[in-house]
């Protein structure tokens, strides 16, 4: 019984690591959907300074 608990624990650990890696990958490369337009208050302030 103890070996089954260890195997389930190791499988859960790898599953959590996989989910963490997938979330990190999505945060780094998934946002935006291909849209690369910059927006926000800093960008708006910079555009005002350029004009």
PDB file of N, CA, C and O in Angstrom:
ATOM      1  N   UNK A   1       0.828  -1.197   0.000  1.00  0.00           N
ATOM      2  CA  UNK A   1       0.000   0.000   0.000  1.00  0.00           C
ATOM      3  C   UNK A   1       0.867   1.254   0.000  1.00  0.00           C
ATOM      4  O   UNK A   1       0.519   2.232  -0.653  1.00  0.00           O
ATOM      5  N   UNK A   2       1.976   1.197   0.705  1.00  0.00           N
ATOM      6  CA  UNK A   2       2.843   2.371   0.774  1.00  0.00           C
ATOM      7  C   UNK A   2       3.450   2.707  -0.585  1.00  0.00           C
ATOM      8  O   UNK A   2       3.607   3.876  -0.937  1.00  0.00           O
ATOM      9  N   UNK A   3       3.786   1.692  -1.386  1.00  0.00           N
ATOM     10  CA  UNK A   3       4.366   1.968  -2.696  1.00  0.00           C
ATOM     11  C   UNK A   3       3.350   2.623  -3.618  1.00  0.00           C
ATOM     12  O   UNK A   3       3.720   3.450  -4.454  1.00  0.00           O
ATOM     13  N   UNK A   4       2.061   2.243  -3.492  1.00  0.00           N
ATOM     14  CA  UNK A   4       1.025   2.888  -4.303  1.00  0.00           C
ATOM     15  C   UNK A   4       0.897   4.364  -3.951  1.00  0.00           C
ATOM     16  O   UNK A   4       0.713   5.207  -4.822  1.00  0.00           O
ATOM     17  N   UNK A   5       1.001   4.668  -2.657  1.00  0.00           N
ATOM     18  CA  UNK A   5       0.930   6.069  -2.239  1.00  0.00           C
ATOM     19  C   UNK A   5       2.113   6.850  -2.797  1.00  0.00           C
ATOM     20  O   UNK A   5       1.966   8.002  -3.212  1.00  0.00           O
ATOM     21  N   UNK A   6       3.280   6.250  -2.800  1.00  0.00           N
ATOM     22  CA  UNK A   6       4.457   6.915  -3.349  1.00  0.00           C
ATOM     23  C   UNK A   6       4.304   7.147  -4.850  1.00  0.00           C
ATOM     24  O   UNK A   6       4.634   8.227  -5.356  1.00  0.00           O
ATOM     25  N   UNK A   7       3.802   6.162  -5.557  1.00  0.00           N
ATOM     26  CA  UNK A   7       3.607   6.296  -6.998  1.00  0.00           C
ATOM     27  C   UNK A   7       2.564   7.374  -7.309  1.00  0.00           C
ATOM     28  O   UNK A   7       2.742   8.177  -8.234  1.00  0.00           O
ATOM     29  N   UNK A   8       1.492   7.398  -6.545  1.00  0.00           N
ATOM     30  CA  UNK A   8       0.469   8.424  -6.755  1.00  0.00           C
ATOM     31  C   UNK A   8       1.029   9.800  -6.416  1.00  0.00           C
ATOM     32  O   UNK A   8       0.765  10.779  -7.115  1.00  0.00           O
ATOM     33  N   UNK A   9       1.833   9.889  -5.376  1.00  0.00           N
ATOM     34  CA  UNK A   9       2.449  11.160  -5.004  1.00  0.00           C
ATOM     35  C   UNK A   9       3.403  11.670  -6.067  1.00  0.00           C
ATOM     36  O   UNK A   9       3.410  12.865  -6.399  1.00  0.00           O
ATOM     37  N   UNK A  10       4.199  10.790  -6.631  1.00  0.00           N
ATOM     38  CA  UNK A  10       5.136  11.179  -7.698  1.00  0.00           C
ATOM     39  C   UNK A  10       4.359  11.596  -8.947  1.00  0.00           C
ATOM     40  O   UNK A  10       4.696  12.584  -9.604  1.00  0.00           O
ATOM     41  N   UNK A  11       3.300  10.866  -9.277  1.00  0.00           N
ATOM     42  CA  UNK A  11       2.476  11.224 -10.438  1.00  0.00           C
ATOM     43  C   UNK A  11       1.813  12.591 -10.224  1.00  0.00           C
ATOM     44  O   UNK A  11       1.759  13.411 -11.146  1.00  0.00           O
ATOM     45  N   UNK A  12       1.330  12.850  -9.017  1.00  0.00           N
ATOM     46  CA  UNK A  12       0.718  14.150  -8.722  1.00  0.00           C
ATOM     47  C   UNK A  12       1.760  15.264  -8.813  1.00  0.00           C
ATOM     48  O   UNK A  12       1.462  16.354  -9.303  1.00  0.00           O
ATOM     49  N   UNK A  13       2.974  14.993  -8.355  1.00  0.00           N
ATOM     50  CA  UNK A  13       4.045  15.989  -8.438  1.00  0.00           C
ATOM     51  C   UNK A  13       4.351  16.339  -9.894  1.00  0.00           C
ATOM     52  O   UNK A  13       4.447  17.516 -10.247  1.00  0.00           O
ATOM     53  N   UNK A  14       4.494  15.338 -10.752  1.00  0.00           N
ATOM     54  CA  UNK A  14       4.760  15.590 -12.164  1.00  0.00           C
ATOM     55  C   UNK A  14       3.594  16.309 -12.835  1.00  0.00           C
ATOM     56  O   UNK A  14       3.794  17.182 -13.685  1.00  0.00           O
ATOM     57  N   UNK A  15       2.369  15.962 -12.441  1.00  0.00           N
ATOM     58  CA  UNK A  15       1.200  16.631 -12.996  1.00  0.00           C
ATOM     59  C   UNK A  15       1.185  18.112 -12.624  1.00  0.00           C
ATOM     60  O   UNK A  15       0.926  18.969 -13.461  1.00  0.00           O
ATOM     61  N   UNK A  16       1.503  18.412 -11.359  1.00  0.00           N
ATOM     62  CA  UNK A  16       1.554  19.818 -10.929  1.00  0.00           C
ATOM     63  C   UNK A  16       2.680  20.568 -11.634  1.00  0.00           C
ATOM     64  O   UNK A  16       2.512  21.731 -12.012  1.00  0.00           O
ATOM     65  N   UNK A  17       3.817  19.922 -11.818  1.00  0.00           N
ATOM     66  CA  UNK A  17       4.916  20.555 -12.538  1.00  0.00           C
ATOM     67  C   UNK A  17       4.528  20.827 -13.990  1.00  0.00           C
ATOM     68  O   UNK A  17       4.862  21.876 -14.537  1.00  0.00           O
ATOM     69  N   UNK A  18       3.825  19.905 -14.600  1.00  0.00           N
ATOM     70  CA  UNK A  18       3.362  20.087 -15.972  1.00  0.00           C
ATOM     71  C   UNK A  18       2.371  21.245 -16.071  1.00  0.00           C
ATOM     72  O   UNK A  18       2.466  22.070 -16.986  1.00  0.00           O
ATOM     73  N   UNK A  19       1.449  21.327 -15.128  1.00  0.00           N
ATOM     74  CA  UNK A  19       0.494  22.442 -15.122  1.00  0.00           C
ATOM     75  C   UNK A  19       1.203  23.778 -14.912  1.00  0.00           C
ATOM     76  O   UNK A  19       0.863  24.772 -15.565  1.00  0.00           O
ATOM     77  N   UNK A  20       2.189  23.801 -14.039  1.00  0.00           N
ATOM     78  CA  UNK A  20       2.942  25.028 -13.801  1.00  0.00           C
ATOM     79  C   UNK A  20       3.707  25.444 -15.047  1.00  0.00           C
ATOM     80  O   UNK A  20       3.725  26.622 -15.422  1.00  0.00           O
ATOM     81  N   UNK A  21       4.333  24.489 -15.712  1.00  0.00           N
ATOM     82  CA  UNK A  21       5.073  24.788 -16.938  1.00  0.00           C
ATOM     83  C   UNK A  21       4.126  25.279 -18.038  1.00  0.00           C
ATOM     84  O   UNK A  21       4.452  26.212 -18.771  1.00  0.00           O
ATOM     85  N   UNK A  22       2.944  24.678 -18.140  1.00  0.00           N
ATOM     86  CA  UNK A  22       1.975  25.104 -19.151  1.00  0.00           C
ATOM     87  C   UNK A  22       1.477  26.519 -18.861  1.00  0.00           C
ATOM     88  O   UNK A  22       1.332  27.337 -19.777  1.00  0.00           O
ATOM     89  N   UNK A  23       1.224  26.839 -17.602  1.00  0.00           N
ATOM     90  CA  UNK A  23       0.767  28.187 -17.247  1.00  0.00           C
ATOM     91  C   UNK A  23       1.857  29.213 -17.527  1.00  0.00           C
ATOM     92  O   UNK A  23       1.584  30.298 -18.031  1.00  0.00           O
ATOM     93  N   UNK A  24       3.103  28.871 -17.222  1.00  0.00           N
ATOM     94  CA  UNK A  24       4.217  29.774 -17.496  1.00  0.00           C
ATOM     95  C   UNK A  24       4.382  29.988 -18.996  1.00  0.00           C
ATOM     96  O   UNK A  24       4.572  31.113 -19.454  1.00  0.00           O
ATOM     97  N   UNK A  25       4.288  28.926 -19.766  1.00  0.00           N
ATOM     98  CA  UNK A  25       4.390  29.021 -21.221  1.00  0.00           C
ATOM     99  C   UNK A  25       3.285  29.919 -21.778  1.00  0.00           C
ATOM    100  O   UNK A  25       3.535  30.768 -22.628  1.00  0.00           O
ATOM    101  N   UNK A  26       2.066  29.752 -21.270  1.00  0.00           N
ATOM    102  CA  UNK A  26       0.945  30.567 -21.741  1.00  0.00           C
ATOM    103  C   UNK A  26       1.152  32.040 -21.379  1.00  0.00           C
ATOM    104  O   UNK A  26       0.874  32.925 -22.184  1.00  0.00           O
ATOM    105  N   UNK A  27       1.650  32.290 -20.169  1.00  0.00           N
ATOM    106  CA  UNK A  27       1.874  33.677 -19.750  1.00  0.00           C
ATOM    107  C   UNK A  27       2.965  34.337 -20.589  1.00  0.00           C
ATOM    108  O   UNK A  27       2.884  35.525 -20.886  1.00  0.00           O
ATOM    109  N   UNK A  28       3.974  33.592 -20.966  1.00  0.00           N
ATOM    110  CA  UNK A  28       5.069  34.169 -21.741  1.00  0.00           C
ATOM    111  C   UNK A  28       4.723  34.330 -23.218  1.00  0.00           C
ATOM    112  O   UNK A  28       5.075  35.328 -23.837  1.00  0.00           O
ATOM    113  N   UNK A  29       4.040  33.343 -23.810  1.00  0.00           N
ATOM    114  CA  UNK A  29       3.862  33.322 -25.255  1.00  0.00           C
ATOM    115  C   UNK A  29       2.409  33.304 -25.718  1.00  0.00           C
ATOM    116  O   UNK A  29       2.145  33.478 -26.899  1.00  0.00           O
ATOM    117  N   UNK A  30       1.443  33.117 -24.826  1.00  0.00           N
ATOM    118  CA  UNK A  30       0.065  32.911 -25.253  1.00  0.00           C
ATOM    119  C   UNK A  30      -0.799  34.135 -25.264  1.00  0.00           C
ATOM    120  O   UNK A  30      -1.812  34.164 -25.947  1.00  0.00           O
ATOM    121  N   UNK A  31      -0.474  35.139 -24.494  1.00  0.00           N
ATOM    122  CA  UNK A  31      -1.325  36.324 -24.423  1.00  0.00           C
ATOM    123  C   UNK A  31      -1.310  37.098 -25.737  1.00  0.00           C
ATOM    124  O   UNK A  31      -0.331  37.105 -26.440  1.00  0.00           O
ATOM    125  N   UNK A  32      -2.388  37.784 -26.025  1.00  0.00           N
ATOM    126  CA  UNK A  32      -2.429  38.677 -27.170  1.00  0.00           C
ATOM    127  C   UNK A  32      -3.057  38.082 -28.402  1.00  0.00           C
ATOM    128  O   UNK A  32      -3.617  38.808 -29.202  1.00  0.00           O
ATOM    129  N   UNK A  33      -2.971  36.816 -28.616  1.00  0.00           N
ATOM    130  CA  UNK A  33      -3.552  36.202 -29.795  1.00  0.00           C
ATOM    131  C   UNK A  33      -2.963  36.722 -31.089  1.00  0.00           C
ATOM    132  O   UNK A  33      -3.656  36.851 -32.076  1.00  0.00           O
ATOM    133  N   UNK A  34      -1.680  37.082 -31.085  1.00  0.00           N
ATOM    134  CA  UNK A  34      -1.029  37.583 -32.279  1.00  0.00           C
ATOM    135  C   UNK A  34      -1.085  39.086 -32.405  1.00  0.00           C
ATOM    136  O   UNK A  34      -0.427  39.679 -33.240  1.00  0.00           O
ATOM    137  N   UNK A  35      -1.878  39.729 -31.590  1.00  0.00           N
ATOM    138  CA  UNK A  35      -1.998  41.185 -31.639  1.00  0.00           C
ATOM    139  C   UNK A  35      -0.839  41.799 -30.855  1.00  0.00           C
ATOM    140  O   UNK A  35      -0.657  41.527 -29.684  1.00  0.00           O
ATOM    141  N   UNK A  36      -0.059  42.638 -31.512  1.00  0.00           N
ATOM    142  CA  UNK A  36       1.143  43.192 -30.893  1.00  0.00           C
ATOM    143  C   UNK A  36       1.035  44.692 -30.633  1.00  0.00           C
ATOM    144  O   UNK A  36       2.014  45.367 -30.466  1.00  0.00           O
ATOM    145  N   UNK A  37      -0.177  45.226 -30.635  1.00  0.00           N
ATOM    146  CA  UNK A  37      -0.362  46.650 -30.407  1.00  0.00           C
ATOM    147  C   UNK A  37      -0.147  46.966 -28.925  1.00  0.00           C
ATOM    148  O   UNK A  37      -0.723  46.316 -28.056  1.00  0.00           O
ATOM    149  N   UNK A  38       0.681  47.978 -28.662  1.00  0.00           N
ATOM    150  CA  UNK A  38       0.907  48.397 -27.293  1.00  0.00           C
ATOM    151  C   UNK A  38      -0.170  49.399 -26.891  1.00  0.00           C
ATOM    152  O   UNK A  38      -0.553  50.254 -27.675  1.00  0.00           O
ATOM    153  N   UNK A  39      -0.653  49.272 -25.674  1.00  0.00           N
ATOM    154  CA  UNK A  39      -1.644  50.201 -25.176  1.00  0.00           C
ATOM    155  C   UNK A  39      -1.487  50.333 -23.669  1.00  0.00           C
ATOM    156  O   UNK A  39      -0.844  49.518 -23.035  1.00  0.00           O
ATOM    157  N   UNK A  40      -2.042  51.379 -23.133  1.00  0.00           N
ATOM    158  CA  UNK A  40      -1.964  51.627 -21.709  1.00  0.00           C
ATOM    159  C   UNK A  40      -1.661  53.082 -21.439  1.00  0.00           C
ATOM    160  O   UNK A  40      -1.401  53.876 -22.340  1.00  0.00           O
ATOM    161  N   UNK A  41      -1.676  53.440 -20.164  1.00  0.00           N
ATOM    162  CA  UNK A  41      -1.493  54.845 -19.819  1.00  0.00           C
ATOM    163  C   UNK A  41      -0.083  55.319 -20.116  1.00  0.00           C
ATOM    164  O   UNK A  41       0.120  56.459 -20.531  1.00  0.00           O
ATOM    165  N   UNK A  42       0.932  54.475 -19.918  1.00  0.00           N
ATOM    166  CA  UNK A  42       2.306  54.885 -20.204  1.00  0.00           C
ATOM    167  C   UNK A  42       2.496  55.139 -21.698  1.00  0.00           C
ATOM    168  O   UNK A  42       3.126  56.112 -22.098  1.00  0.00           O
ATOM    169  N   UNK A  43       1.932  54.262 -22.530  1.00  0.00           N
ATOM    170  CA  UNK A  43       2.047  54.428 -23.979  1.00  0.00           C
ATOM    171  C   UNK A  43       1.308  55.690 -24.410  1.00  0.00           C
ATOM    172  O   UNK A  43       1.798  56.452 -25.238  1.00  0.00           O
ATOM    173  N   UNK A  44       0.143  55.935 -23.844  1.00  0.00           N
ATOM    174  CA  UNK A  44      -0.609  57.137 -24.183  1.00  0.00           C
ATOM    175  C   UNK A  44       0.162  58.385 -23.770  1.00  0.00           C
ATOM    176  O   UNK A  44       0.212  59.365 -24.501  1.00  0.00           O
ATOM    177  N   UNK A  45       0.786  58.371 -22.604  1.00  0.00           N
ATOM    178  CA  UNK A  45       1.565  59.512 -22.138  1.00  0.00           C
ATOM    179  C   UNK A  45       2.764  59.741 -23.047  1.00  0.00           C
ATOM    180  O   UNK A  45       3.116  60.882 -23.359  1.00  0.00           O
ATOM    181  N   UNK A  46       3.406  58.676 -23.510  1.00  0.00           N
ATOM    182  CA  UNK A  46       4.550  58.804 -24.410  1.00  0.00           C
ATOM    183  C   UNK A  46       4.121  59.376 -25.754  1.00  0.00           C
ATOM    184  O   UNK A  46       4.827  60.186 -26.345  1.00  0.00           O
ATOM    185  N   UNK A  47       2.945  58.987 -26.251  1.00  0.00           N
ATOM    186  CA  UNK A  47       2.437  59.519 -27.511  1.00  0.00           C
ATOM    187  C   UNK A  47       2.141  61.010 -27.369  1.00  0.00           C
ATOM    188  O   UNK A  47       2.380  61.778 -28.298  1.00  0.00           O
ATOM    189  N   UNK A  48       1.657  61.437 -26.237  1.00  0.00           N
ATOM    190  CA  UNK A  48       1.375  62.851 -26.015  1.00  0.00           C
ATOM    191  C   UNK A  48       2.660  63.642 -26.004  1.00  0.00           C
ATOM    192  O   UNK A  48       2.755  64.733 -26.566  1.00  0.00           O
ATOM    193  N   UNK A  49       3.714  63.095 -25.392  1.00  0.00           N
ATOM    194  CA  UNK A  49       5.012  63.782 -25.335  1.00  0.00           C
ATOM    195  C   UNK A  49       5.603  63.910 -26.742  1.00  0.00           C
ATOM    196  O   UNK A  49       6.191  64.936 -27.086  1.00  0.00           O
ATOM    197  N   UNK A  50       5.448  62.889 -27.592  1.00  0.00           N
ATOM    198  CA  UNK A  50       5.995  62.920 -28.961  1.00  0.00           C
ATOM    199  C   UNK A  50       5.304  63.976 -29.795  1.00  0.00           C
ATOM    200  O   UNK A  50       5.908  64.575 -30.686  1.00  0.00           O
ATOM    201  N   UNK A  51       4.017  64.201 -29.566  1.00  0.00           N
ATOM    202  CA  UNK A  51       3.256  65.163 -30.383  1.00  0.00           C
ATOM    203  C   UNK A  51       3.611  66.537 -29.933  1.00  0.00           C
ATOM    204  O   UNK A  51       4.224  67.345 -30.356  1.00  0.00           O
TER     205      UNK A  51
END
